mmCIF file of C-alpha atoms in Angstrom:
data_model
loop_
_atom_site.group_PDB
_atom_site.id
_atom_site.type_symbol
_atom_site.label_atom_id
_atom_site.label_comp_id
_atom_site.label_asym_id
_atom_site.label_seq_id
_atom_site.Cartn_x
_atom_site.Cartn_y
_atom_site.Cartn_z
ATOM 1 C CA UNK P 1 61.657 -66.245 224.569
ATOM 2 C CA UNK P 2 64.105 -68.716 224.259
ATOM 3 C CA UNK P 3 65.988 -70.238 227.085
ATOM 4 C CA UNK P 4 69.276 -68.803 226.441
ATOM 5 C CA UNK P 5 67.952 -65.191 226.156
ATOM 6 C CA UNK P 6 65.717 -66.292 229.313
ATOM 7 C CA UNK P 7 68.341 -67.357 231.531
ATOM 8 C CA UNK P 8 71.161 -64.825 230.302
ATOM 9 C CA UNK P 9 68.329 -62.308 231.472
ATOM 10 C CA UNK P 10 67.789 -63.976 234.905
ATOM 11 C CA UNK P 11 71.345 -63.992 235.176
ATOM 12 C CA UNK P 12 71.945 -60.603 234.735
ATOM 13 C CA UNK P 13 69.288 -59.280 237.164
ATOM 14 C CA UNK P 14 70.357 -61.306 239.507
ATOM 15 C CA UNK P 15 74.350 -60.241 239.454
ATOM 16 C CA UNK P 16 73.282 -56.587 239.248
ATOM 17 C CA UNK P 17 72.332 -57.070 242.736
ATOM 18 C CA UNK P 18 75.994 -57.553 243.974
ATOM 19 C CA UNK P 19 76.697 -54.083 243.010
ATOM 20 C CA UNK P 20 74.429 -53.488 246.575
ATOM 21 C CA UNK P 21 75.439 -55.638 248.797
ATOM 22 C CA UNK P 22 77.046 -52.730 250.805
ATOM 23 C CA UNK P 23 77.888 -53.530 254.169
ATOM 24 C CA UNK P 24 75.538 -50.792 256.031
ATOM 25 C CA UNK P 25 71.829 -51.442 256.642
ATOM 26 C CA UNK P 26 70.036 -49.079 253.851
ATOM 27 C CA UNK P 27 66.722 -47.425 252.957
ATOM 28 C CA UNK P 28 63.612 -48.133 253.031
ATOM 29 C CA UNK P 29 61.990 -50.104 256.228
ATOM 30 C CA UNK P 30 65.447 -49.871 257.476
ATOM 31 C CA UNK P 31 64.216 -50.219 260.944
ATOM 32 C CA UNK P 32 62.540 -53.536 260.167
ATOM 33 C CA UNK P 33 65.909 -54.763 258.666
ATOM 34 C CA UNK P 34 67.494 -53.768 262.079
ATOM 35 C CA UNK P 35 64.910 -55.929 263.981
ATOM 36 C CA UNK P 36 65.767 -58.662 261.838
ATOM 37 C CA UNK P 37 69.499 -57.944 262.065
ATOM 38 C CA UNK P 38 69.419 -58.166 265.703
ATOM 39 C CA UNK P 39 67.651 -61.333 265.697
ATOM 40 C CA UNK P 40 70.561 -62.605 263.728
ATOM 41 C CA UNK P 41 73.289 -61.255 265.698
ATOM 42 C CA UNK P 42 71.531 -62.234 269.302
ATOM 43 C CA UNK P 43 71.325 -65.580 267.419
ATOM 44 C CA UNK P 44 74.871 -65.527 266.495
ATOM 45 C CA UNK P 45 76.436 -64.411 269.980
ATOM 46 C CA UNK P 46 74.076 -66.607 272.370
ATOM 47 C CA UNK P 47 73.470 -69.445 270.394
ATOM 48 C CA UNK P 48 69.891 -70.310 268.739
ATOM 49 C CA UNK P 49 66.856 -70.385 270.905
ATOM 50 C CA UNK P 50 63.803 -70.110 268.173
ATOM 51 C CA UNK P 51 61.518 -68.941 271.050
ATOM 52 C CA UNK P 52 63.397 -65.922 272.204
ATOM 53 C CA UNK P 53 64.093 -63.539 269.372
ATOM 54 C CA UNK P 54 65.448 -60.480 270.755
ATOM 55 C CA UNK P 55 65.228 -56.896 269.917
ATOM 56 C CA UNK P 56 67.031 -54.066 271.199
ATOM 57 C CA UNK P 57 64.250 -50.864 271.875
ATOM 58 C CA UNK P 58 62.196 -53.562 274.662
ATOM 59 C CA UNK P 59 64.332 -52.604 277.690
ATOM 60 C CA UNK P 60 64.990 -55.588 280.314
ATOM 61 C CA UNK P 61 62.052 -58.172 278.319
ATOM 62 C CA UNK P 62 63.505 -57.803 274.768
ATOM 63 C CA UNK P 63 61.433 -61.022 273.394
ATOM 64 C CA UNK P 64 59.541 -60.046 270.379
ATOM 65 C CA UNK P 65 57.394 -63.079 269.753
ATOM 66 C CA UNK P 66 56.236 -61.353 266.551
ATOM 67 C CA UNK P 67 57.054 -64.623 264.217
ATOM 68 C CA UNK P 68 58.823 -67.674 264.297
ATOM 69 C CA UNK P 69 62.433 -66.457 263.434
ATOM 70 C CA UNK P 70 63.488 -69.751 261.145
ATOM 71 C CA UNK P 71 65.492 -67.689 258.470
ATOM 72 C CA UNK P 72 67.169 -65.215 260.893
ATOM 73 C CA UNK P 73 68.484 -68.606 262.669
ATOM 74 C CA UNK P 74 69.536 -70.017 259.676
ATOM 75 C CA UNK P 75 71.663 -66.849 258.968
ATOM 76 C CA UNK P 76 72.940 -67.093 262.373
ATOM 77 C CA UNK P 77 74.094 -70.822 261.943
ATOM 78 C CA UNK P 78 76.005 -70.017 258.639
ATOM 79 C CA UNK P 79 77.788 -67.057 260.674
ATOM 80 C CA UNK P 80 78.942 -69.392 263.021
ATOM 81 C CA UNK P 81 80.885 -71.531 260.188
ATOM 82 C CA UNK P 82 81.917 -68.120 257.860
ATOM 83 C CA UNK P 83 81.872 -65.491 260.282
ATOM 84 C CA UNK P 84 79.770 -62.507 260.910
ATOM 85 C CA UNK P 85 79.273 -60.988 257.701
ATOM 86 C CA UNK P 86 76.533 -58.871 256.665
ATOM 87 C CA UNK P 87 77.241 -60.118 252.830
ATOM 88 C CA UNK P 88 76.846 -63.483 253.819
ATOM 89 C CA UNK P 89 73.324 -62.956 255.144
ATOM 90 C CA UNK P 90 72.544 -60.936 252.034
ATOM 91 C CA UNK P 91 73.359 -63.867 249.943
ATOM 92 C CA UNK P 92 71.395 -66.334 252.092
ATOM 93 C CA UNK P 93 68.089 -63.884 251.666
ATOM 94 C CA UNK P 94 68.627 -63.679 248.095
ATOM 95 C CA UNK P 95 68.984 -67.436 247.958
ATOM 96 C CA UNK P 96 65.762 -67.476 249.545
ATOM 97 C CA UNK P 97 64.478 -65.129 246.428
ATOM 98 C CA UNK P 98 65.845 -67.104 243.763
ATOM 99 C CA UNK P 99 64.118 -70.369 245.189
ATOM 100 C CA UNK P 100 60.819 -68.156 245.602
ATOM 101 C CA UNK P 101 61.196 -67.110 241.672
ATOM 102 C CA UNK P 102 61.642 -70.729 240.967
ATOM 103 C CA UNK P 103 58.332 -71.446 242.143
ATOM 104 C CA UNK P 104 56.598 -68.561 240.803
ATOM 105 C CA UNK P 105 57.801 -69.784 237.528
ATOM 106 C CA UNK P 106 56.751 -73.159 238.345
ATOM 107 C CA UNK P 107 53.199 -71.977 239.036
ATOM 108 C CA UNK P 108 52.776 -70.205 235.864
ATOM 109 C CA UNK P 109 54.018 -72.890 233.563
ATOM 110 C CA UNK P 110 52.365 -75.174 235.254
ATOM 111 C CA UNK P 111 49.112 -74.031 233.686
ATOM 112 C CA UNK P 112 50.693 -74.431 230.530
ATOM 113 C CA UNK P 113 52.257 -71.387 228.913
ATOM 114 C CA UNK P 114 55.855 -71.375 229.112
ATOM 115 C CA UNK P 115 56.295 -68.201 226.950
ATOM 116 C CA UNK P 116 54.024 -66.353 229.964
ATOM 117 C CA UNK P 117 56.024 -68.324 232.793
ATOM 118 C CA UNK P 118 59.397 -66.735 231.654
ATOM 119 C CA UNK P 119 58.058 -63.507 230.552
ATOM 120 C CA UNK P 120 56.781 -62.957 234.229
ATOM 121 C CA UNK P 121 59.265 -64.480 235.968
ATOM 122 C CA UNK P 122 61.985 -61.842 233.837
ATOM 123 C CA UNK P 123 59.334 -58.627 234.894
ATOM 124 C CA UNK P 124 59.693 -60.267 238.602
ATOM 125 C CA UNK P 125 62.609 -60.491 238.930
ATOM 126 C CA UNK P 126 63.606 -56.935 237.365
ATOM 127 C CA UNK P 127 60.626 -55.513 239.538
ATOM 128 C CA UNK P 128 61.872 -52.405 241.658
ATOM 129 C CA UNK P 129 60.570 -53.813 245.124
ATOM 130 C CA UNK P 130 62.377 -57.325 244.184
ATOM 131 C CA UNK P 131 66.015 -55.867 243.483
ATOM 132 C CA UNK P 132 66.231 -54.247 246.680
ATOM 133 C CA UNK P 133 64.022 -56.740 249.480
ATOM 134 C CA UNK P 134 66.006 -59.552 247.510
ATOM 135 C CA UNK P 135 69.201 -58.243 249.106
ATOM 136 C CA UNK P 136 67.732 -56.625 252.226
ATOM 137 C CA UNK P 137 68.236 -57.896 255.759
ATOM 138 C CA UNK P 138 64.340 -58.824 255.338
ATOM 139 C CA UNK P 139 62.302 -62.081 255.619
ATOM 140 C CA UNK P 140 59.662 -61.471 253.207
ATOM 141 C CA UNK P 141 61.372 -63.461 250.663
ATOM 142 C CA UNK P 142 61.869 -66.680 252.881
ATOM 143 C CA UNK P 143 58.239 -66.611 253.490
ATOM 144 C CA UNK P 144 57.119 -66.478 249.887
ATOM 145 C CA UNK P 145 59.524 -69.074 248.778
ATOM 146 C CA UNK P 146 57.252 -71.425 251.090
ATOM 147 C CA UNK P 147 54.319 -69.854 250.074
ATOM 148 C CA UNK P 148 54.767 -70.205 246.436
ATOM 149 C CA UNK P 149 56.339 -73.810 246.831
ATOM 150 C CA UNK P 150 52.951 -74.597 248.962
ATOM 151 C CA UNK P 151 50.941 -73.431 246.040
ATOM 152 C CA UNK P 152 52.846 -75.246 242.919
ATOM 153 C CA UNK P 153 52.887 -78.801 244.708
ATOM 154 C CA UNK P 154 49.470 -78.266 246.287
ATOM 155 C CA UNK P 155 48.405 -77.609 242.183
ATOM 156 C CA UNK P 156 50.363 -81.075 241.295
ATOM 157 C CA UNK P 157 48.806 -82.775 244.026
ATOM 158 C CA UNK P 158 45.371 -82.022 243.623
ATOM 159 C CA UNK P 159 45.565 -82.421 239.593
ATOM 160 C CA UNK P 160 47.149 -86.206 240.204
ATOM 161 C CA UNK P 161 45.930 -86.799 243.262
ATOM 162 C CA UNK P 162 49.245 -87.297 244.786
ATOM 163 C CA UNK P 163 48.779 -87.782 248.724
ATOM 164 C CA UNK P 164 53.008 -87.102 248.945
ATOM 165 C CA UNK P 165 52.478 -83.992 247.342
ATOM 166 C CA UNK P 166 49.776 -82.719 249.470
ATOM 167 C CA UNK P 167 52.114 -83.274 252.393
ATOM 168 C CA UNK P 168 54.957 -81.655 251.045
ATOM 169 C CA UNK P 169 52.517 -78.620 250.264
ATOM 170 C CA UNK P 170 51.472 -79.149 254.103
ATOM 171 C CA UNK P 171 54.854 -78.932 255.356
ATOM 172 C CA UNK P 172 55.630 -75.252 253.312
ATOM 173 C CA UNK P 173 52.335 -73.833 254.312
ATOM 174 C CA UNK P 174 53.244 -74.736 258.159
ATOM 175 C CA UNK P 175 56.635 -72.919 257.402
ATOM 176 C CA UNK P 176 55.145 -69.936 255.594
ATOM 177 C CA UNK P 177 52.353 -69.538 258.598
ATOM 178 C CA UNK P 178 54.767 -69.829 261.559
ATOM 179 C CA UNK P 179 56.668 -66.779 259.777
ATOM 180 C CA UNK P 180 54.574 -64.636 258.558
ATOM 181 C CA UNK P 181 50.997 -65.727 257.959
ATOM 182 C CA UNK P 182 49.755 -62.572 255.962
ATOM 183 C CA UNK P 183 51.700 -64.243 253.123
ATOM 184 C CA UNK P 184 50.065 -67.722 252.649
ATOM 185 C CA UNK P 185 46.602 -67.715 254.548
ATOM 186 C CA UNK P 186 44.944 -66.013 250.798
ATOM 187 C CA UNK P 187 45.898 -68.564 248.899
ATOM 188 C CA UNK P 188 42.799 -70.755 250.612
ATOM 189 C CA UNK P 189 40.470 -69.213 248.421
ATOM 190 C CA UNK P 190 42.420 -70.045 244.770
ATOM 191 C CA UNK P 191 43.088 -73.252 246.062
ATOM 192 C CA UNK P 192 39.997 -74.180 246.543
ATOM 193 C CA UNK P 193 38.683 -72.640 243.400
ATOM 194 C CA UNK P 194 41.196 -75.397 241.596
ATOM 195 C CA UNK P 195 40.196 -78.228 243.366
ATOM 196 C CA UNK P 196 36.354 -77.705 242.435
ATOM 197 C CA UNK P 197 37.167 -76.671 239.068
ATOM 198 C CA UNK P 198 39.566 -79.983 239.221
ATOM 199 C CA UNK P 199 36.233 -81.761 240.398
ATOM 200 C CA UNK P 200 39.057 -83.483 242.912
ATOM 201 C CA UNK P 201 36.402 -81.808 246.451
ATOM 202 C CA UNK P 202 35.302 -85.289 247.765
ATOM 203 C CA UNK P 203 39.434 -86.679 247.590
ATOM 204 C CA UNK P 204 40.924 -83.076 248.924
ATOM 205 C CA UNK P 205 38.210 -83.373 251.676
ATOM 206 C CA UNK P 206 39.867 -86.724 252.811
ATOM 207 C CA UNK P 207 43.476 -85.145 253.032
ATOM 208 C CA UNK P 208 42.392 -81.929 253.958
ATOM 209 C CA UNK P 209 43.344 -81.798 257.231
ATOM 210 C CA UNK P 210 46.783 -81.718 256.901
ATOM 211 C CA UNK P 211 45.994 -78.053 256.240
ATOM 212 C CA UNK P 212 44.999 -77.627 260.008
ATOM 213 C CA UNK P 213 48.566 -77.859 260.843
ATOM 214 C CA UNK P 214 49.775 -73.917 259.873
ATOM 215 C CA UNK P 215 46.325 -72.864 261.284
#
């Protein structure tokens, strides 16, 4: 595939996803979007206080201290300069997808076959569950664009034993966790499989407990 078919294809997908960025909160797991939603709004009414994400169905203590509510806070912070929008925060979560399909086409070609990067990045991309959580009031996205950056530099870093690197990997992994750990804490066991097939075990084990940090 060659680049100009691979990014007018990226393109496309991606635009196709205006066509939904409808102002009412839709089907499915619309009731996790509203949780989310309310986070922002709370957010964007009361000002930002990371350790008190609100819901609405908790009566008089309405903290739901569920995850660490980074992304609904960023949303909340843009509101404040653009106004309260509900297009606005679609475009921030799909930001958050595009820089999570960056990655996972960053971990693919990083093993070498460009031809397989694209081609799965294009069947991502177009995959049903992507084109509508991409646009959806809905975290998930955030999360894996720290999980998948955690993966590709932890990769670099191991293969060139790149101590900056590891860091950086450190830093997205402690981002991914305080979200929504499900997402990231899987990835030990692949990770470790490349660093022993990478014969790097005795220089990761120096380093490796910058890992503690998420945990």
């Amino acid at each position: 595939m060659s680049d100009r078919y691979f990014f007018a294809a990226l393109f496309l997908l991606i635009a196709i996803r205006f066509l939904h960025f409808g102002k009412q909160i839709d089907q499915p797991h619309d009731w996790r979007q509203c949780d989310t939603a309310y986070y922002i709004d709370d957010f964007y009414k009361k000002g930002v206080d990371l350790f008190y994400p609100a819901v609405c169905w908790m009566g008089a203590s309405d903290t739901l201290a569920l995850e660490f509510p980074l992304p609904e806070a960023i949303v909340a912070s843009t509101w404040k300069i653009t106004g309260r929008h509900i297009w606005i925060a679609r475009s921030i979560f799909l930001l958050f997808f595009i820089g999570a399909t960056y990655y996972f086409y960053k971990i693919i070609a990083f093993f070498g076959n460009e031809m397989l990067a694209k081609s799965a990045t294009v069947i991502y991309v177009g995959s049903p569950l992507a084109f509508f959580y991409s646009r959806a009031i809905h975290i998930d996205f955030f999360v894996l664009l720290f999980t998948h950056a955690m993966v590709f530099y932890f990769l670099v870093a191991v293969k060139r034993k790149k101590f900056g690197l590891l860091v950086v990997s450190a830093i997205a992994a402690t981002i991914g966790f305080l979200v929504k750990a499900p997402y990231v804490f899987y990835w030990c066991i692949p990770m470790m499989i490349y660093v022993v097939q990478q014969k790097a075990l005795s220089w990761f084990l120096k380093y490796g407990w910058l890992y503690l940090t998420p945990v």
